[in-house]
PDB file of C-alpha atoms in Angstrom:
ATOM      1  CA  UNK A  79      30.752  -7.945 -38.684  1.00 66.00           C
ATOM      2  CA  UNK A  80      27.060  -8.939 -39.792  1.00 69.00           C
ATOM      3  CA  UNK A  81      26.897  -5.194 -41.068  1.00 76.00           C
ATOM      4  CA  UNK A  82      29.664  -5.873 -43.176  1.00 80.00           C
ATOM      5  CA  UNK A  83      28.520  -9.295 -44.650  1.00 84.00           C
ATOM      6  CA  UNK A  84      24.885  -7.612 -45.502  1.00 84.00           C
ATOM      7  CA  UNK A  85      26.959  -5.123 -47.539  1.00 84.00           C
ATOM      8  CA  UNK A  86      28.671  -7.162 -49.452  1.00 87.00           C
ATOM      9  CA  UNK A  87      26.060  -9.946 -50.162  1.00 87.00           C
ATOM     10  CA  UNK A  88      23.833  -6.381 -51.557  1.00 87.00           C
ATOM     11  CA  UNK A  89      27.034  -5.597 -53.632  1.00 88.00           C
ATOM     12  CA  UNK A  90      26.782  -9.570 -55.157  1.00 88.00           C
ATOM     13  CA  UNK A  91      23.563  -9.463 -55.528  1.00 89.00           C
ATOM     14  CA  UNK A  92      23.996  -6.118 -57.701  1.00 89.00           C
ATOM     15  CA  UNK A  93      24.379  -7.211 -61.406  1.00 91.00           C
ATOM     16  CA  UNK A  94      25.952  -4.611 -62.998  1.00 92.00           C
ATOM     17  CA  UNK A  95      28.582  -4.701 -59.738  1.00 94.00           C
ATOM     18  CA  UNK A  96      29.492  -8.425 -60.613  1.00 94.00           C
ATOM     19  CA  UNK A  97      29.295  -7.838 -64.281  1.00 95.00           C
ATOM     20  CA  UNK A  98      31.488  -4.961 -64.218  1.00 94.00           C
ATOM     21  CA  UNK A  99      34.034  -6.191 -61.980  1.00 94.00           C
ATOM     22  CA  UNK A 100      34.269  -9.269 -63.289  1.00 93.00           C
ATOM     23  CA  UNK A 101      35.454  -7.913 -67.467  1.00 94.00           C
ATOM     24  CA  UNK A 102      37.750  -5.440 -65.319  1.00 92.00           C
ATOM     25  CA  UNK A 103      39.515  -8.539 -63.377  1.00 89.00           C
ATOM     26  CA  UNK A 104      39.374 -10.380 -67.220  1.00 88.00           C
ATOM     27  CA  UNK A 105      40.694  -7.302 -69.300  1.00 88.00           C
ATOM     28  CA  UNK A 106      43.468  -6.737 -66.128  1.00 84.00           C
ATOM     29  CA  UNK A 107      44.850 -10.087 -65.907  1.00 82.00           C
ATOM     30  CA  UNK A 108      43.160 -12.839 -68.493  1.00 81.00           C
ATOM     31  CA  UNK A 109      46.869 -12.329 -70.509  1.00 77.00           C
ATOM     32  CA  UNK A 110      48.635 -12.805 -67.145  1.00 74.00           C
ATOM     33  CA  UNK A 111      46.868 -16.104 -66.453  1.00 75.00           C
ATOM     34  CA  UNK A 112      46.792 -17.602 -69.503  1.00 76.00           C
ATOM     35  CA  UNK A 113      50.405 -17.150 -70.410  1.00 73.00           C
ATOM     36  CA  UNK A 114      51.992 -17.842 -67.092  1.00 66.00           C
ATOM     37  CA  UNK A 115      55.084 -16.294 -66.106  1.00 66.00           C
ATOM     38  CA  UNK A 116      58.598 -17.528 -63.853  1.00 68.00           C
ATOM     39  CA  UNK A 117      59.016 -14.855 -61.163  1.00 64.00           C
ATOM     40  CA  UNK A 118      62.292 -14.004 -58.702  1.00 65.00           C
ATOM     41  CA  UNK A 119      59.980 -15.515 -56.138  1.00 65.00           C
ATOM     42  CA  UNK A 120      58.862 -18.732 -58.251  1.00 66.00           C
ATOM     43  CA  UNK A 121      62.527 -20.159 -58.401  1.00 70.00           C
ATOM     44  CA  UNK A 122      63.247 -19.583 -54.479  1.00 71.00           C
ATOM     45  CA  UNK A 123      59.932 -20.176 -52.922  1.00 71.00           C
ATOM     46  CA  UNK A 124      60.760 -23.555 -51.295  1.00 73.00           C
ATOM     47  CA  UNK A 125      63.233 -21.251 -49.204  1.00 77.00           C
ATOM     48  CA  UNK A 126      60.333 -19.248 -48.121  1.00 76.00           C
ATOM     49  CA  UNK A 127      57.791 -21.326 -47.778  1.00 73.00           C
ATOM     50  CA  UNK A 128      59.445 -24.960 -46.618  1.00 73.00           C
ATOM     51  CA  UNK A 129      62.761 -23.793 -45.355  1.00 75.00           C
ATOM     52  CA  UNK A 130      60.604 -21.100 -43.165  1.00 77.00           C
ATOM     53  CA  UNK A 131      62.135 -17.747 -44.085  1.00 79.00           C
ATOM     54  CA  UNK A 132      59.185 -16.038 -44.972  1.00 79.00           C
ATOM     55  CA  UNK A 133      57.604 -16.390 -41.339  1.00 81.00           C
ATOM     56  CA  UNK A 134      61.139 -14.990 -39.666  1.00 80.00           C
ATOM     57  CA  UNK A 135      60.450 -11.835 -42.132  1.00 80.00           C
ATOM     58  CA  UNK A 136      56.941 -11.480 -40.406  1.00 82.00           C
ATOM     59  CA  UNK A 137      55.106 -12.686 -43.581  1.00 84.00           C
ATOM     60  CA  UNK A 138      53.450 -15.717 -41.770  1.00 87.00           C
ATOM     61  CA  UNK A 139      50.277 -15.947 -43.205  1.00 88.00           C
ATOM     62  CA  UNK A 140      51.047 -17.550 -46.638  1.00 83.00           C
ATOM     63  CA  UNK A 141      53.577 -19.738 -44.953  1.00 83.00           C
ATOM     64  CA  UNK A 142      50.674 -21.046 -42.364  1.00 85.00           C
ATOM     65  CA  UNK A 143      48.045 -21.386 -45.445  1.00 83.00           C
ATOM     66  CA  UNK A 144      50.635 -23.343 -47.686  1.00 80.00           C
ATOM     67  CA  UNK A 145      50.936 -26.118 -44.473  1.00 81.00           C
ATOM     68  CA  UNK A 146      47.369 -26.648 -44.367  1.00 83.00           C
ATOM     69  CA  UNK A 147      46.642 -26.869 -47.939  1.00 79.00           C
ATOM     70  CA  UNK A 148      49.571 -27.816 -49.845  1.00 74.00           C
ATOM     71  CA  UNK A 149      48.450 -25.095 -52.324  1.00 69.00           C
ATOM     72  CA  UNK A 150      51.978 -24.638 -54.211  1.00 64.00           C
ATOM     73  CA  UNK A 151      51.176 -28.227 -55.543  1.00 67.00           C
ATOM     74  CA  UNK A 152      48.785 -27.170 -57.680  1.00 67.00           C
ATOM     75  CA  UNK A 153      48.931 -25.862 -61.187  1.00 65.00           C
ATOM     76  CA  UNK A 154      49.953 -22.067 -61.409  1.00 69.00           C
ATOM     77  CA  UNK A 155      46.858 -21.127 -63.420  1.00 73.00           C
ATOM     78  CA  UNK A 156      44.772 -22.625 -60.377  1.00 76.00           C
ATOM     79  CA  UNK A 157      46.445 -20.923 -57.835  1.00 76.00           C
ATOM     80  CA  UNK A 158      46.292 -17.371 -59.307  1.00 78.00           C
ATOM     81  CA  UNK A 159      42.756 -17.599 -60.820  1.00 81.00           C
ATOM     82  CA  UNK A 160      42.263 -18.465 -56.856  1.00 82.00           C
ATOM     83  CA  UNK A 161      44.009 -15.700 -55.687  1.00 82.00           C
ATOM     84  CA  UNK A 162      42.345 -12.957 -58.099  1.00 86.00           C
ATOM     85  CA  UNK A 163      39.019 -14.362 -56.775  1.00 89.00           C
ATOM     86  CA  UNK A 164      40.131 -13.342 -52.998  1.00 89.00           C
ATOM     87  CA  UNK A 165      41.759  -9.640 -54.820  1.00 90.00           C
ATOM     88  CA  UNK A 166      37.811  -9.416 -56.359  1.00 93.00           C
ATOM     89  CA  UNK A 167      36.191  -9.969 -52.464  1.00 93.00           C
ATOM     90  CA  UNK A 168      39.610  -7.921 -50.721  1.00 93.00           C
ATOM     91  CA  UNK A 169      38.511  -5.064 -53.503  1.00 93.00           C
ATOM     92  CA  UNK A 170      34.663  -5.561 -52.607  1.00 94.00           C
ATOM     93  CA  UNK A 171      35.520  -5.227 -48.842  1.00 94.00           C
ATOM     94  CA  UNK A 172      37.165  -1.957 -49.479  1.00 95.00           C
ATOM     95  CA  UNK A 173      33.976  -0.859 -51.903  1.00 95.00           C
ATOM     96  CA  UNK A 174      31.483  -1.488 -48.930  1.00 93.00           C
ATOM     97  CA  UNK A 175      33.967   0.425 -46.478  1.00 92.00           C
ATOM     98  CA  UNK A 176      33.657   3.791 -48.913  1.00 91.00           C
ATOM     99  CA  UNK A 177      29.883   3.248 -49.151  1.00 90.00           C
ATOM    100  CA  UNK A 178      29.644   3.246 -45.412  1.00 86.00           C
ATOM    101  CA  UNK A 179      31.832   6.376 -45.150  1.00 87.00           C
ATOM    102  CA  UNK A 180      29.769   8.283 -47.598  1.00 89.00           C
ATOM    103  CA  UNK A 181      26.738   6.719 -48.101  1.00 84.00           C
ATOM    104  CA  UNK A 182      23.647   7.964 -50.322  1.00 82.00           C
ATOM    105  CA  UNK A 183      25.982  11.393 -51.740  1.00 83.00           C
ATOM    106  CA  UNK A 184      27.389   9.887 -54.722  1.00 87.00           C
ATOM    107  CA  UNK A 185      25.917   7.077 -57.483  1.00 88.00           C
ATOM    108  CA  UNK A 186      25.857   3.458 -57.233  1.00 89.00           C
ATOM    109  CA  UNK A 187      28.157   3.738 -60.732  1.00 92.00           C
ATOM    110  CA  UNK A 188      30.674   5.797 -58.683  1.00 93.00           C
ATOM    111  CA  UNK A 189      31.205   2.746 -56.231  1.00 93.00           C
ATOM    112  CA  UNK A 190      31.311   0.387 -59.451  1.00 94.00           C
ATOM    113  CA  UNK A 191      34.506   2.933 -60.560  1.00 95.00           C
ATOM    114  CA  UNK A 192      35.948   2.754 -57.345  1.00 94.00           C
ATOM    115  CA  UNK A 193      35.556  -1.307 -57.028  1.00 94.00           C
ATOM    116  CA  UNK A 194      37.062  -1.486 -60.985  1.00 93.00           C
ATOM    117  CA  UNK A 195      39.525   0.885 -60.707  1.00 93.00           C
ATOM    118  CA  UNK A 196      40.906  -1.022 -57.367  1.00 92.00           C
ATOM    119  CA  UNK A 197      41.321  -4.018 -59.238  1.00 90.00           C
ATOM    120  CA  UNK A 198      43.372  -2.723 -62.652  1.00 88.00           C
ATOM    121  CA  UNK A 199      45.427  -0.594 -60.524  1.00 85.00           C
ATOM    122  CA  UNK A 200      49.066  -0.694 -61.835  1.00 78.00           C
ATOM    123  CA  UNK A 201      50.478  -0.677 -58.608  1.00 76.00           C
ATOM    124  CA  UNK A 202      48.896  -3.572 -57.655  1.00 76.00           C
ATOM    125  CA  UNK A 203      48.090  -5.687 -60.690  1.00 70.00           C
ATOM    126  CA  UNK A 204      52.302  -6.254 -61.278  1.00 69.00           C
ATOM    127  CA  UNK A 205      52.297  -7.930 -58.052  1.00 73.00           C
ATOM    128  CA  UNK A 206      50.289 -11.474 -59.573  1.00 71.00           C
ATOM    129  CA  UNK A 207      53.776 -12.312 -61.155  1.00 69.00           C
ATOM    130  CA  UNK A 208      54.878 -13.078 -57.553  1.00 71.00           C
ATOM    131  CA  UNK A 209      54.724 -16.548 -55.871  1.00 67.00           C
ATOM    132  CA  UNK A 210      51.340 -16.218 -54.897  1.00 69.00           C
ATOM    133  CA  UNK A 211      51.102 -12.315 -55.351  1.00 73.00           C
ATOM    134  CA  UNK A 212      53.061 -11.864 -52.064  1.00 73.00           C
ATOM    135  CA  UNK A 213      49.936 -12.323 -50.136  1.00 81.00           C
ATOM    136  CA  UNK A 214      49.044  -9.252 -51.352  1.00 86.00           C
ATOM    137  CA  UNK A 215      45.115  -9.716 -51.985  1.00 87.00           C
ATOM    138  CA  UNK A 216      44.456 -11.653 -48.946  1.00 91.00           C
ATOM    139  CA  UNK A 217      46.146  -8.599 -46.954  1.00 92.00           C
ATOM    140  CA  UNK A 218      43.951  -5.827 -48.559  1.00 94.00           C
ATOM    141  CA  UNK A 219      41.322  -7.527 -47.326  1.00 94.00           C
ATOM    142  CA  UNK A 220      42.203  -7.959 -43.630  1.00 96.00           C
ATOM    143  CA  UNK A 221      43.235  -4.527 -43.710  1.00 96.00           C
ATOM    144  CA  UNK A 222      39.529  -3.369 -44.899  1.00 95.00           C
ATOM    145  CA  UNK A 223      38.364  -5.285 -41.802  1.00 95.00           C
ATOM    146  CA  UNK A 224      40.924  -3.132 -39.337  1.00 95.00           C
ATOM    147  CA  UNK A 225      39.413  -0.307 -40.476  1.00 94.00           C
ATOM    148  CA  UNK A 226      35.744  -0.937 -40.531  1.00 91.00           C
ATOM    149  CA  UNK A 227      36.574  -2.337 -36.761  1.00 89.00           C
ATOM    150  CA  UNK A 228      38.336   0.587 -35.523  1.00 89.00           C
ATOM    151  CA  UNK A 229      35.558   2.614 -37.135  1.00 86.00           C
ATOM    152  CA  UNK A 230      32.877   0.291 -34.884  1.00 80.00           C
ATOM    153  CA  UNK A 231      34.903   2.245 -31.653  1.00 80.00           C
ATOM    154  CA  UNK A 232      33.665   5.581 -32.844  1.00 80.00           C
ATOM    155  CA  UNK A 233      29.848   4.723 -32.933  1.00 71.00           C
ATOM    156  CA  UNK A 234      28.043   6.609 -30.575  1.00 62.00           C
ATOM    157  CA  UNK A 235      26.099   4.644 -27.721  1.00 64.00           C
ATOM    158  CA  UNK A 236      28.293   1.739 -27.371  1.00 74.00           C
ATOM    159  CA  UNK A 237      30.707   1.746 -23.743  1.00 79.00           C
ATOM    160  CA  UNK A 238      34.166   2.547 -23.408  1.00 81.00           C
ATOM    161  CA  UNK A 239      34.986  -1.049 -22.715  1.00 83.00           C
ATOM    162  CA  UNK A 240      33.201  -2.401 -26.203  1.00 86.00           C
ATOM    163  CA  UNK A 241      35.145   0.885 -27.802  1.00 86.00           C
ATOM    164  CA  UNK A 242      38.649  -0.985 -26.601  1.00 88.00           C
ATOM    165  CA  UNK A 243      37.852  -4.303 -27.897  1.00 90.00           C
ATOM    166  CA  UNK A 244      37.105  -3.106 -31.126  1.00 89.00           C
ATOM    167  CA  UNK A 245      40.088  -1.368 -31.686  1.00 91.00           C
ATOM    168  CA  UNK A 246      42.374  -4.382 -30.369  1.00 93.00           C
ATOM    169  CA  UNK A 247      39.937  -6.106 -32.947  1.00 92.00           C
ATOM    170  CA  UNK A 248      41.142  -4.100 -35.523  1.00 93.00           C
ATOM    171  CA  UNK A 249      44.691  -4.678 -34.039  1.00 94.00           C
ATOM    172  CA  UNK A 250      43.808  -8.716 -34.969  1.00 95.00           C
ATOM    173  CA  UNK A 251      42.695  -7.980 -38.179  1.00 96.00           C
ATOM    174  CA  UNK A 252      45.688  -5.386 -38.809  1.00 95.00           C
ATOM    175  CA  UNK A 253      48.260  -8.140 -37.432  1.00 95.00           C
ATOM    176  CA  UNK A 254      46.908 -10.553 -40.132  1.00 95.00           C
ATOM    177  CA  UNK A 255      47.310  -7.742 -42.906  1.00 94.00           C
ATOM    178  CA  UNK A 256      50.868  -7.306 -42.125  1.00 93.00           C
ATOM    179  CA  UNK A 257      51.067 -11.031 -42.125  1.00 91.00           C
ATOM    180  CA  UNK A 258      50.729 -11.182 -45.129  1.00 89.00           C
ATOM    181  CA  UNK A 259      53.120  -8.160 -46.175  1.00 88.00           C
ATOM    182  CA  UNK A 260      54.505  -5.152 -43.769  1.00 88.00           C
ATOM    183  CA  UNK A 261      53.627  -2.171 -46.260  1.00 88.00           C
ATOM    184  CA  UNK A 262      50.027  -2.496 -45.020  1.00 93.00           C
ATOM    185  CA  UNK A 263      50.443  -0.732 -41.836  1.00 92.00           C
ATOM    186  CA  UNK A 264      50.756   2.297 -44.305  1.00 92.00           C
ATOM    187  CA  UNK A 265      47.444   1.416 -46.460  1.00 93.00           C
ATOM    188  CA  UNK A 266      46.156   1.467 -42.982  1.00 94.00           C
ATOM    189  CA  UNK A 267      47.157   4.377 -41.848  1.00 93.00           C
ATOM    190  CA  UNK A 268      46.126   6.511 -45.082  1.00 93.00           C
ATOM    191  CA  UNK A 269      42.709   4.609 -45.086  1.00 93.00           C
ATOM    192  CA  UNK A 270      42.066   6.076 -41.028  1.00 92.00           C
ATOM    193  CA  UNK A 271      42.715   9.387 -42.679  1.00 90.00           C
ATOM    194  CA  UNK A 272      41.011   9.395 -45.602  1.00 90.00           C
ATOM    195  CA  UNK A 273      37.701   8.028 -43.125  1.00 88.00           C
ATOM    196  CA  UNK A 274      38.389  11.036 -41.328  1.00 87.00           C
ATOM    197  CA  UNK A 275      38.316  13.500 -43.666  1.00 87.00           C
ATOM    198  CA  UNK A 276      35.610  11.804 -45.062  1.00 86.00           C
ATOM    199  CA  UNK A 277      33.625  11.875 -41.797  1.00 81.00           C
ATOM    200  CA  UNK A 278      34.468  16.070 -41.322  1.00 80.00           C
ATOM    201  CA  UNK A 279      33.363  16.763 -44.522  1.00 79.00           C
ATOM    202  CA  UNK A 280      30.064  14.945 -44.746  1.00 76.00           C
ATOM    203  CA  UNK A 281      28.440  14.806 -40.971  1.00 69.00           C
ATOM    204  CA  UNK A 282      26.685  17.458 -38.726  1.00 65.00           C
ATOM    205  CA  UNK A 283      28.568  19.123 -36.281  1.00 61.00           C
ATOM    206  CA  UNK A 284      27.080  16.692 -33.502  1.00 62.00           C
ATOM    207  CA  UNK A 285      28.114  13.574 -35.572  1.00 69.00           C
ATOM    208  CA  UNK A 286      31.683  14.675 -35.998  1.00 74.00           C
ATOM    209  CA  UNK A 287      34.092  12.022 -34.528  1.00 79.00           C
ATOM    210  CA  UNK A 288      36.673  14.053 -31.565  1.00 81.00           C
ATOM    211  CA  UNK A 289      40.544  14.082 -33.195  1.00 83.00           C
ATOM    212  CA  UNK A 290      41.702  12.818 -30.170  1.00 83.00           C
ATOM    213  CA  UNK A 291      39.134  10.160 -29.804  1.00 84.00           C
ATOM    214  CA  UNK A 292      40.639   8.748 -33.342  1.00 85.00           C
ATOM    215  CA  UNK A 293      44.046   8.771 -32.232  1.00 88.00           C
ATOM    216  CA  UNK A 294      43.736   6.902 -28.804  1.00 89.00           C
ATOM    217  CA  UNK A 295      42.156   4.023 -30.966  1.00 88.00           C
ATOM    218  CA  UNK A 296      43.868   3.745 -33.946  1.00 90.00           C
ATOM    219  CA  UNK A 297      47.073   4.085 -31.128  1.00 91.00           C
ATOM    220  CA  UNK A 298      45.527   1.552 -28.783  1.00 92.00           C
ATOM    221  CA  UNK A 299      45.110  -0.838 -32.512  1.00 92.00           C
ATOM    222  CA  UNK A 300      48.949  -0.439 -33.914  1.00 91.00           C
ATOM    223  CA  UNK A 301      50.173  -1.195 -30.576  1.00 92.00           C
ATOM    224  CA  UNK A 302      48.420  -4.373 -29.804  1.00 93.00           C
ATOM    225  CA  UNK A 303      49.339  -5.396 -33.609  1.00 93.00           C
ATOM    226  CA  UNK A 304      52.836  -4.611 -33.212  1.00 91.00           C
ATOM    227  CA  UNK A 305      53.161  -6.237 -29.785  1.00 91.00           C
ATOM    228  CA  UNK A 306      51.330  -9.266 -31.394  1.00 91.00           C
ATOM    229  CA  UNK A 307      53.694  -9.091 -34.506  1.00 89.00           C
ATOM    230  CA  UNK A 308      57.060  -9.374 -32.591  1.00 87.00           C
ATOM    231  CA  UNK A 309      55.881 -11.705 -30.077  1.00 87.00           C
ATOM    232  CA  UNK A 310      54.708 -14.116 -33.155  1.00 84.00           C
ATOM    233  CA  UNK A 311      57.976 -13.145 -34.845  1.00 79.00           C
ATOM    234  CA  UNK A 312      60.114 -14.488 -32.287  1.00 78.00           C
ATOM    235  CA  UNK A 313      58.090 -17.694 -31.515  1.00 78.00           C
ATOM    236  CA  UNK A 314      58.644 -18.847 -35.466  1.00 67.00           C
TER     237      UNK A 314
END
């Protein structure tokens, strides 16, 4: 975790990072927030957020959030220019996870693409017309974290004991991802292979992570989250 937080403070300090990222998020969604939009979501959210359906779908997290600051209170514009801010750290998060993956082989500018090109994608950006973008970049976030954890299991020289709790770490982290929306078991599963591939392609033979050893932890993780997910399920 203090690996992590190094990484990113470096990436805030960077100028042309911030600078970069920052006309991307305006040029992606300054329209969007200045000419504010009614949503399905927006006319029903008091069913999912004060009746309490969203927490029996499994989407707890916003739920939780909204009872201990009242944030659907406050003006739209506030709320999403709040939200964007955590998309610009979720997207940073994910930046810092492909640097430590592969390193010193490409540019700093091809990290800046990747960080800008996360934010302005499509597939993503329609999402900030939803009630509070469906928790949606607050979850890519915590699912950065449950992979960078699960990735702590495969460093060499720590015990088979501190290689468990950091996968059932990146089970926490994983279980607050799909808090916040279920489809990010699948960004979590594509990230783990993507890692891999990256990790075959650009280490020594010696340094090579076993296939097996990947799949007992990233197992070990999605268990623990889904055990965690239905037992929290059933409580609310």
């Amino acid at each position: 975790m203090v690996l992590i937080w190094q990484e990113t403070k470096k990436l805030f300090q960077s100028k042309k990072y911030i600078l970069c990222m920052l006309v991307t998020l305006f040029a992606a969604f300054g329209s969007l927030l200045i000419r504010p939009t009614i949503g399905i979501d927006d006319t029903a959210w008091k069913v999912y957020f004060i009746d309490g359906v969203a927490p029996v779908m499994g989407r707890w997290v916003l739920y939780v959030l909204n009872k201990i600051i009242p944030i659907a209170e406050y003006n739209p514009f506030i709320v999403e220019l709040l939200f964007l801010f955590f998309f610009f750290v979720s997207a940073t998060l994910w930046v810092v996870l492909l640097k430590r993956m592969i390193g010193e082989h490409v540019s700093e500018w091809a990290y800046v693409f990747f960080g800008c090109a996360f934010l302005a994608a499509p597939i993503t950006s329609e999402l900030v017309t939803y009630y509070l973008a469906n928790g949606i970049f607050i979850g890519f976030g915590f699912t950065a974290l449950a992979v960078w954890y699960l990735w702590d299991a495969f460093e060499q020289g720590i015990t088979k004991g501190k290689k468990v709790q950091k996968a059932i770490g990146s089970g926490l982290w994983l279980w607050l991802a799909l808090g916040c929306y279920e489809s990010f078991i699948i960004v979590y599963m594509v990230a783990i292979c993507v890692c891999y591939c990256f990790d075959r392609g650009l280490k020594g033979k010696e340094e090579k992570i076993p296939v097996p050893q990947v799949l007992i932890h990233t197992l070990l993780a999605g268990v623990f989250c889904i055990v965690l997910r239905s037992v929290w399920t059933k409580i609310s």
